[in-house]
Every structure is written in structure tokens, then in C-alpha cells.
Coordinates of C-alpha atoms in Angstrom, one line a residue:
M109 CA 87.9 114.7 165.5
T110 CA 86.4 116.2 162.3
I111 CA 82.7 116.1 161.9
T112 CA 81.3 116.3 158.4
D113 CA 77.8 117.4 157.7
L114 CA 76.9 115.3 154.7
N115 CA 73.9 117.4 153.8
T116 CA 76.1 120.6 153.8
A117 CA 78.9 118.8 151.8
F118 CA 76.4 117.6 149.3
A119 CA 74.9 121.0 148.9
E120 CA 78.3 122.6 148.4
E121 CA 79.4 120.0 145.9
K122 CA 76.1 120.4 144.0
A123 CA 76.6 124.2 143.9
R124 CA 80.1 123.7 142.5
Q125 CA 78.8 121.4 139.8
L126 CA 76.0 123.9 138.9
D127 CA 78.6 126.8 138.8
A128 CA 80.8 124.7 136.5
A129 CA 77.9 123.9 134.2
R130 CA 76.9 127.5 134.0
A131 CA 80.5 128.5 133.2
V132 CA 80.7 126.0 130.4
A133 CA 77.3 127.1 129.0
A134 CA 78.4 130.8 129.3
R135 CA 81.7 130.2 127.5
F136 CA 79.9 128.2 124.8
Q137 CA 77.2 130.9 124.3
A138 CA 79.9 133.6 124.2
R139 CA 81.5 131.8 121.2
V140 CA 78.2 131.6 119.5
D141 CA 77.6 135.4 120.1
R142 CA 81.1 136.2 118.8
G143 CA 80.3 134.3 115.6
E144 CA 83.0 131.7 116.2
I145 CA 80.5 128.7 116.0
R146 CA 77.0 128.3 114.8
M147 CA 74.2 125.7 115.0
I148 CA 73.7 123.8 111.8
G149 CA 71.1 121.2 113.1
L150 CA 69.7 119.7 116.2
N151 CA 72.6 120.0 118.8
R152 CA 75.1 120.1 115.9
Y153 CA 77.5 123.0 115.5
E154 CA 80.1 124.1 113.0
V155 CA 83.3 126.1 113.8
L156 CA 83.5 129.3 111.8
T157 CA 86.9 130.7 112.7
G158 CA 90.5 129.7 113.4
W159 CA 92.5 126.7 112.3
D160 CA 89.5 124.4 112.8
R161 CA 87.1 126.3 110.7
G162 CA 84.7 123.8 109.1
E163 CA 84.9 121.3 111.9
V164 CA 81.6 119.9 113.1
F165 CA 80.7 118.7 116.6
T166 CA 77.7 117.6 118.6
V167 CA 76.6 118.9 122.0
S168 CA 74.7 116.6 124.4
R169 CA 72.5 118.1 127.0
N170 CA 70.7 116.8 130.1
T171 CA 67.0 117.1 130.7
Q172 CA 67.4 120.6 132.1
G173 CA 69.1 121.7 128.8
Q174 CA 72.5 122.0 130.4
I175 CA 75.6 121.0 128.4
E176 CA 76.9 117.7 129.5
Q177 CA 79.4 116.8 126.8
I178 CA 80.9 118.3 123.6
I179 CA 81.4 115.3 121.2
A180 CA 83.9 115.8 118.3
N181 CA 82.6 114.1 115.1
H182 CA 86.1 113.3 114.1
G183 CA 85.7 109.9 112.4
L184 CA 89.2 108.9 113.4
D185 CA 90.3 105.4 114.4
E186 CA 91.2 104.5 118.0
R187 CA 94.5 102.8 118.7
A188 CA 95.1 99.7 120.9
D189 CA 95.7 102.0 123.9
D190 CA 92.4 103.7 123.4
T191 CA 94.0 107.0 122.2
I192 CA 93.0 108.5 118.8
A193 CA 95.1 107.6 115.8
L194 CA 96.2 111.2 115.1
Y195 CA 99.4 113.2 115.2
A196 CA 99.2 117.0 114.9
S197 CA 101.5 120.0 115.3
S198 CA 98.9 122.0 117.2
P199 CA 95.6 121.1 118.9
A200 CA 92.5 120.7 116.8
W201 CA 89.0 121.7 117.9
H202 CA 88.2 118.2 119.2
G203 CA 91.3 118.3 121.5
L204 CA 92.2 114.7 120.5
G205 CA 95.4 113.0 119.3
Q206 CA 99.1 113.3 120.1
I207 CA 100.3 116.8 119.8
I208 CA 103.9 118.1 119.3
P209 CA 103.7 121.9 119.6
G210 CA 105.2 123.3 116.5
G211 CA 105.5 119.9 114.8
T212 CA 108.4 117.7 114.0
S213 CA 110.4 116.7 110.9
D214 CA 111.0 113.1 112.2
I215 CA 109.0 110.6 110.2
E216 CA 109.5 107.8 112.8
T217 CA 108.0 109.9 115.5
V218 CA 104.9 110.8 113.4
L219 CA 104.5 107.2 112.3
K220 CA 104.4 106.1 115.9
L221 CA 102.1 108.9 117.3
S222 CA 99.6 108.7 114.4
G223 CA 99.3 104.9 114.4
L224 CA 100.6 104.7 110.8
N225 CA 103.6 102.5 111.8
F226 CA 102.4 99.4 110.0
N227 CA 102.8 97.9 106.6
V228 CA 100.2 96.5 104.3
T229 CA 100.7 93.2 102.4
T230 CA 98.6 91.1 100.1
V231 CA 97.6 87.5 100.7
P232 CA 95.7 85.0 98.5
A233 CA 91.9 84.9 98.7
L234 CA 91.0 81.4 99.8
Y235 CA 87.7 79.6 100.0
Q236 CA 86.3 76.3 101.2
W237 CA 84.9 73.9 98.6
D238 CA 84.0 70.2 98.9
G239 CA 86.1 69.9 102.0
K240 CA 89.2 71.4 100.4
L241 CA 90.8 74.9 100.6
R242 CA 91.0 76.6 97.2
Q243 CA 92.6 79.8 96.0
H244 CA 91.0 82.4 93.8
A245 CA 93.7 83.0 91.3
D246 CA 92.9 86.6 90.4
Q247 CA 91.9 87.9 93.9
Y248 CA 93.9 88.9 97.0
H249 CA 93.2 90.5 100.3
T250 CA 95.1 93.5 101.6
V251 CA 96.1 92.9 105.3
R252 CA 97.7 95.0 108.0
T253 CA 101.0 93.3 109.1
D254 CA 100.6 94.5 112.7
T255 CA 97.2 93.2 113.5
G256 CA 96.4 90.8 110.6
D257 CA 93.2 92.7 109.9
A258 CA 91.9 92.4 106.4
L259 CA 91.4 95.9 104.7
G260 CA 90.0 95.0 101.3
V261 CA 89.9 92.8 98.2
V262 CA 92.2 93.6 95.3
G263 CA 93.4 92.2 92.0
R264 CA 96.6 90.4 91.1
K265 CA 98.4 93.5 89.8
Y266 CA 97.7 95.6 93.0
Q267 CA 100.8 96.8 94.7
P268 CA 100.3 98.3 98.2
I269 CA 101.7 101.9 98.7
Q270 CA 103.0 101.9 102.2
N271 CA 102.3 104.6 104.8
R272 CA 105.9 105.5 105.0
T273 CA 106.0 106.1 101.2
G274 CA 103.4 108.9 101.6
F275 CA 105.9 110.8 103.8
H276 CA 108.7 110.3 101.3
F277 CA 106.4 111.3 98.4
L278 CA 105.6 114.7 100.0
Q279 CA 109.3 115.4 100.7
E280 CA 110.2 114.8 97.1
L281 CA 107.1 116.7 95.9
V282 CA 108.3 119.9 97.5
G283 CA 112.0 119.2 97.2
R284 CA 112.8 119.4 100.9
F285 CA 113.6 116.8 103.5
D286 CA 113.2 119.0 106.5
V287 CA 109.5 119.7 106.2
V288 CA 107.5 119.9 109.3
W289 CA 104.6 117.4 109.4
E290 CA 101.3 119.1 110.3
S291 CA 99.1 116.1 110.7
A292 CA 98.7 112.4 110.1
G293 CA 96.1 109.9 111.0
L294 CA 93.9 106.8 110.3
L295 CA 90.3 106.4 109.2
R296 CA 88.1 103.4 108.8
G297 CA 90.2 100.8 110.6
G298 CA 93.4 101.8 108.7
K299 CA 91.7 101.5 105.3
R300 CA 92.3 105.3 104.8
V301 CA 95.3 107.3 106.0
F302 CA 96.2 111.0 105.6
I303 CA 99.4 113.0 106.0
S304 CA 99.8 116.8 105.5
I305 CA 102.4 119.5 105.4
R306 CA 102.0 123.3 105.5
L307 CA 103.1 125.5 102.6
P308 CA 105.0 128.7 103.3
E309 CA 102.5 130.9 101.3
T310 CA 99.3 132.3 102.8
V311 CA 96.2 133.4 100.9
T312 CA 94.2 136.5 101.9
V313 CA 90.6 137.0 100.8
D314 CA 91.1 140.8 100.8
A315 CA 87.7 142.5 100.9
P316 CA 86.2 145.1 103.2
G317 CA 85.2 143.6 106.5
I318 CA 86.5 140.1 105.7
A319 CA 90.3 139.7 105.4
D320 CA 90.1 135.9 105.7
I321 CA 93.6 134.4 105.8
V322 CA 93.8 130.9 104.4
V323 CA 96.9 128.7 104.9
P324 CA 97.5 126.2 102.1
Y325 CA 98.4 122.6 102.9
I326 CA 99.4 119.6 100.8
A327 CA 97.8 116.4 101.9
V328 CA 98.4 112.8 100.8
M329 CA 95.5 110.4 101.2
N330 CA 96.1 106.7 100.7
D331 CA 93.6 103.9 100.4
H332 CA 94.4 100.3 101.5
S333 CA 90.9 98.9 100.8
G334 CA 91.2 98.5 97.0
K335 CA 88.4 101.0 96.5
G336 CA 90.5 104.2 96.2
Q337 CA 93.7 105.6 94.7
F338 CA 96.8 107.1 96.2
Q339 CA 96.1 110.8 95.9
C340 CA 97.5 114.2 96.7
V341 CA 95.4 117.4 97.1
V342 CA 96.1 121.0 97.8
T343 CA 93.7 122.1 100.6
P344 CA 93.2 125.2 102.8
W345 CA 92.5 123.1 105.9
R346 CA 94.9 120.7 107.6
P347 CA 93.3 117.3 107.9
V348 CA 92.9 116.6 111.6
C349 CA 89.7 114.7 111.3
A350 CA 87.6 113.5 108.4
N351 CA 86.3 117.1 107.8
T352 CA 88.2 119.0 105.2
E353 CA 87.6 121.2 102.2
R354 CA 89.4 121.8 99.0
F355 CA 90.0 124.8 96.8
A356 CA 87.5 125.3 94.0
V357 CA 89.7 127.3 91.7
R358 CA 88.6 127.8 88.1
D359 CA 90.7 125.9 85.6
A360 CA 93.2 124.8 88.2
A361 CA 93.6 121.1 89.0
T362 CA 94.1 120.5 92.7
R363 CA 94.1 116.8 92.9
W364 CA 96.6 114.2 91.6
A365 CA 95.8 110.5 91.9
I366 CA 97.3 107.3 90.8
R367 CA 96.4 103.6 91.0
H368 CA 98.4 101.2 93.3
T369 CA 100.9 99.8 90.9
A370 CA 104.7 99.3 90.9
G371 CA 106.5 102.6 90.8
A372 CA 103.3 104.6 91.2
T373 CA 104.8 107.3 93.5
D374 CA 107.9 107.9 91.3
Q375 CA 105.9 110.2 89.0
I376 CA 106.8 113.4 90.9
K377 CA 107.0 115.6 87.9
E378 CA 103.5 114.7 86.7
A379 CA 102.2 115.3 90.2
R380 CA 103.8 118.8 90.4
R381 CA 102.4 119.8 87.0
T382 CA 98.9 118.5 87.8
L383 CA 98.7 120.1 91.2
G384 CA 100.0 123.5 89.9
L385 CA 102.1 124.1 93.0
S386 CA 103.1 127.7 92.4
I387 CA 102.6 131.2 93.8
E388 CA 100.4 132.0 90.7
Y389 CA 98.0 129.3 91.7
F390 CA 97.4 130.7 95.1
K391 CA 97.2 134.2 93.8
Q392 CA 94.5 133.2 91.4
F393 CA 92.6 131.6 94.3
A394 CA 92.9 134.8 96.4
D395 CA 91.8 137.0 93.5
E396 CA 88.8 135.0 92.7
E397 CA 87.6 134.7 96.3
T398 CA 88.2 138.4 96.8
A399 CA 86.1 139.1 93.7
L400 CA 83.3 137.0 95.1
A401 CA 83.5 138.8 98.4
R402 CA 83.2 142.2 96.7
T403 CA 80.1 141.2 94.6
D404 CA 76.7 141.8 96.2
I405 CA 74.0 139.4 95.1
A406 CA 70.3 139.2 95.6
I407 CA 68.6 136.2 97.1
A408 CA 67.2 135.5 93.6
D409 CA 70.7 135.2 92.3
F410 CA 71.5 132.7 95.1
H411 CA 68.4 130.7 94.3
K412 CA 69.3 130.6 90.6
V413 CA 72.7 129.1 91.4
V414 CA 71.0 126.5 93.7
A415 CA 68.6 125.6 90.9
D416 CA 71.5 125.1 88.5
L417 CA 73.2 122.8 91.0
W418 CA 70.1 120.8 91.9
P419 CA 67.7 121.2 88.9
L420 CA 64.0 120.4 89.4
D421 CA 62.1 119.1 86.4
D422 CA 58.6 120.4 85.7
D423 CA 57.2 116.9 86.0
A424 CA 59.1 116.1 89.2
S425 CA 57.4 113.9 91.8
D426 CA 56.0 115.3 95.1
K427 CA 58.8 113.7 97.0
K428 CA 61.4 115.4 94.8
R429 CA 59.7 118.7 95.2
T430 CA 59.6 118.3 99.0
N431 CA 63.3 117.4 99.0
F432 CA 64.1 120.5 96.8
A433 CA 62.1 122.7 99.2
N434 CA 63.9 121.3 102.3
R435 CA 67.3 121.7 100.7
L436 CA 66.5 125.3 99.7
S437 CA 65.3 126.1 103.2
S438 CA 68.6 124.7 104.7
L439 CA 70.7 126.6 102.2
D440 CA 68.8 129.8 102.9
E441 CA 69.4 129.4 106.6
I442 CA 73.2 128.9 106.1
F443 CA 73.3 131.8 103.6
R444 CA 71.7 134.1 106.2
T445 CA 74.3 133.2 108.8
E446 CA 77.1 133.7 106.3
T447 CA 75.8 137.1 105.3
E448 CA 75.9 138.3 108.9
R449 CA 79.7 137.8 108.7
V450 CA 80.6 138.8 105.2
G451 CA 77.6 140.6 103.8
R452 CA 75.1 139.4 101.1
T453 CA 77.8 138.5 98.7
A454 CA 78.8 135.8 96.2
Y455 CA 81.4 134.8 98.8
A456 CA 78.7 134.2 101.3
A457 CA 76.8 132.1 98.8
E458 CA 79.8 130.0 98.1
R459 CA 80.4 129.4 101.8
A460 CA 76.8 128.5 102.2
I461 CA 76.8 125.9 99.4
T462 CA 80.1 124.4 100.6
G463 CA 78.8 124.3 104.2
Y464 CA 75.6 122.6 103.1
L465 CA 77.5 119.9 101.1
D466 CA 80.0 119.2 103.9
H467 CA 77.7 119.2 106.9
V468 CA 74.0 119.2 106.1
A469 CA 73.3 117.3 102.9
P470 CA 71.9 113.8 103.6
R471 CA 74.4 111.0 103.4
R472 CA 73.5 107.3 103.1
P473 CA 76.1 105.6 105.3
A474 CA 77.6 102.2 104.5
Q475 CA 76.7 99.3 106.8
T476 CA 79.8 99.8 108.9
M477 CA 79.6 103.6 109.2
T478 CA 77.6 106.2 111.1
E479 CA 76.0 109.0 109.0
E480 CA 78.5 111.4 110.5
I481 CA 81.6 109.4 109.6
A482 CA 80.1 108.8 106.1
R483 CA 79.6 112.6 105.7
T484 CA 83.1 113.5 106.9
T485 CA 84.8 110.7 104.9
A486 CA 83.0 112.0 101.8
A487 CA 84.4 115.5 102.5
L488 CA 87.9 114.2 103.0
E489 CA 87.7 112.1 99.8
G490 CA 86.3 115.0 97.8
A491 CA 83.0 113.5 96.9
D492 CA 81.5 116.9 96.2
D493 CA 84.5 118.6 94.6
D494 CA 82.8 118.8 91.2
Q495 CA 79.7 120.4 92.6
K496 CA 81.7 122.9 94.6
T497 CA 83.8 123.9 91.5
T498 CA 80.6 124.3 89.5
A499 CA 79.1 126.6 92.1
H500 CA 82.4 128.5 92.2
R501 CA 82.4 129.0 88.4
R502 CA 78.7 129.9 88.4
L503 CA 79.2 132.6 91.1
L504 CA 82.2 134.0 89.3
T505 CA 80.0 134.9 86.4
L506 CA 78.1 137.3 88.7
T507 CA 81.3 139.2 89.4
R508 CA 81.4 140.2 85.7
R509 CA 77.9 141.6 85.4

């Protein structure tokens, strides 16, 4: 007969739990010390290296300050089986989704794993009046054919662009039908979808002590809510959540978008021209980022760029002055962190401004969104692209002093 001392067993189990907690904390702190992640707010961190650079996550701690859970702020939909609506060719920081190592070229597989295997149709907008059901002649609802969920309200001429069409569009855009799909997923209940492929070229920011290597992707983002267009962007980050970031290259268009109409995705030549898919495009990006990385700037230069982006009038209210001071404080903190990695350069300034816009700047979420999902959806949809490009161009002027 085996006799178990419950007190001893409890003590041993507790010791194992504490050892495991210490190991998690030690590994986490080691990543911070190596400069792989950094804190950007209360219990919020940003990944600084690797494929998932720019991803944001939250760490929950117990009353003793020990790490209990690392929560990915992915903003992705959940499927009916409680898995995340994401396919990817390699694991992302958040460790979620269905992974096929090395990826696949099979569209059917990606449609199934990502949750994109549904069509969208339009149905008449009906309303009850005086005991009778009436139809709004110029208004329709977009509806998922698999669940019947309404996605948005559209006009009579609206033509849904199906998820499958996004895959075919990317194949025709690059002129290949054996492309490996990098990622695909759903946002906002299927109202937004994304699909991406990796380009063969890589971009190196070649400056002493940096040598950042950026892999370009082409991503399609489609909107089924009636509030957005079908669009294609060139991006240095594969979309594996709602966090992504686009190039800010002077005089180079990196986004092509079109309304949901019949034959919309047939305009491949126009899309190629607008996106500027060429080696010269990526060389220009590398040259400009390298020039920024080789340009030392003073804190006053950084503050001048910030003031250009967020001007403060002489007669501004106390509230606006407080907001300006808080923003500047946040930007200074991010800039200091970036300078530790790449020096006090224009490149560090650009990274600080981009990081602030993506992960720190206040966002007013819609009623159905959390602030984090509102923030990451805005990043995916390029809400701050103009401001990022303005900062990029302004900083480039400092390289020519």
C-alpha cells in the first residue's frame, strides 16, 4: 500500500509551480535585456526583433507580480471550433492559428485553415411598416453565406469581391500560380479579411551597427462591410494579426484600392503600375532608410519633426497643451529606447514616430471594439500612412544638411 503525505505532495507541487513561474519570468526578462522586447505602457510590450517585430502583447501578473499569462493582442476572429481564424507559414509571436511549416500553394487548404472558406452575397434591406414588410429599393445587406451573419449595408451597385478572388488576384499580380501563401485571416467577424505572399527580394538597412533585414510582402485586404475598398499594399511585415506597418517611401505609391464593382479585380496592369512592384522600388526604400540610419540628429531636431506633425497653436487650450506634452513625453521615451539600439539617428526618430502611432497614440474604439482591436485594425488599414510618410520625408531633409 502506498501512503501519500498530502502536505509533502502539496509542498512539492507548489515548489514546482514556483520554479516554473521563475523560469518564465527569467526567460521574459532575458528577452527584455537582449533588446528583443520592450515595455510601451502598463503591462504592454512590443516585439523589436524577428518576423514579429512590431507585434504588441499584454502581460498579466498576480498580486506577487509574477507573470500569469502572456496575452496576444491579435484582434483576430475565432472560428466555430474556438480556434483562431488564421493560417500562416510559420508561427507568429502570439503562437495562434493553423501553421503549415514552409507554407502551401494550395488555395483550398488556406481557405479552410484561415476560415475564409465562405462567400458573401447581398440581400434586400427590409423594414416593417404599418404591419407590412417593405423593401428599401436602394439599400442591401452583405451577408455571409455560411452563417447568415450580416456584415454591412451597401448600395444597389455594390458587387461583393469574394475571398477566393483575393488569392487569384495576387497570383495574377505577380504572374505566378505556384506562390506560397504566407498568411490569411479574418477580422471583425469576417468584415475584414487579409491574404499575403512573400516577395523573393529582401531589403537591408545597411548602416554600422544596424543591418536590419526587411522582407517585403504583398498583402490583399478586403472589406465586406461596405465601409472599405478592396486594396493591395506592399508591406515589410506579414499580416498575422491586426498589427502591420507599411513602407513610407518618398514619391512611391504602395497602396492600390478599388471599389466593389463588377470586374474590379481585372485591372491588374493598373495595380502593378500603382504599386511599383520592382527591384528599383525596394532599392529606393533601402537607400533612404540607410541614409536615415547614418544621419545623427539632436533631440531638438526630433522635437521639430514632432511639432511639424502635431502643431500646437499659440492660443491652444490648456487641454491641448497637456495632450501635446503627454504625446511628446511618450515619443521621447520611445526615441530613447530606439537610440539604444541604432544610435541617436533619424532612423531611430522614424521608428519612434511609427511605434507611437501604431501602439501608443490614443484610439477611440467603435462600440463593438476594444481599444486594442481599434488600434491594430487602424494599423492594418493604414489609418496613419500619410502621417508616417510625412515624417519620413521630413526626416530625409535632415540627411541633406
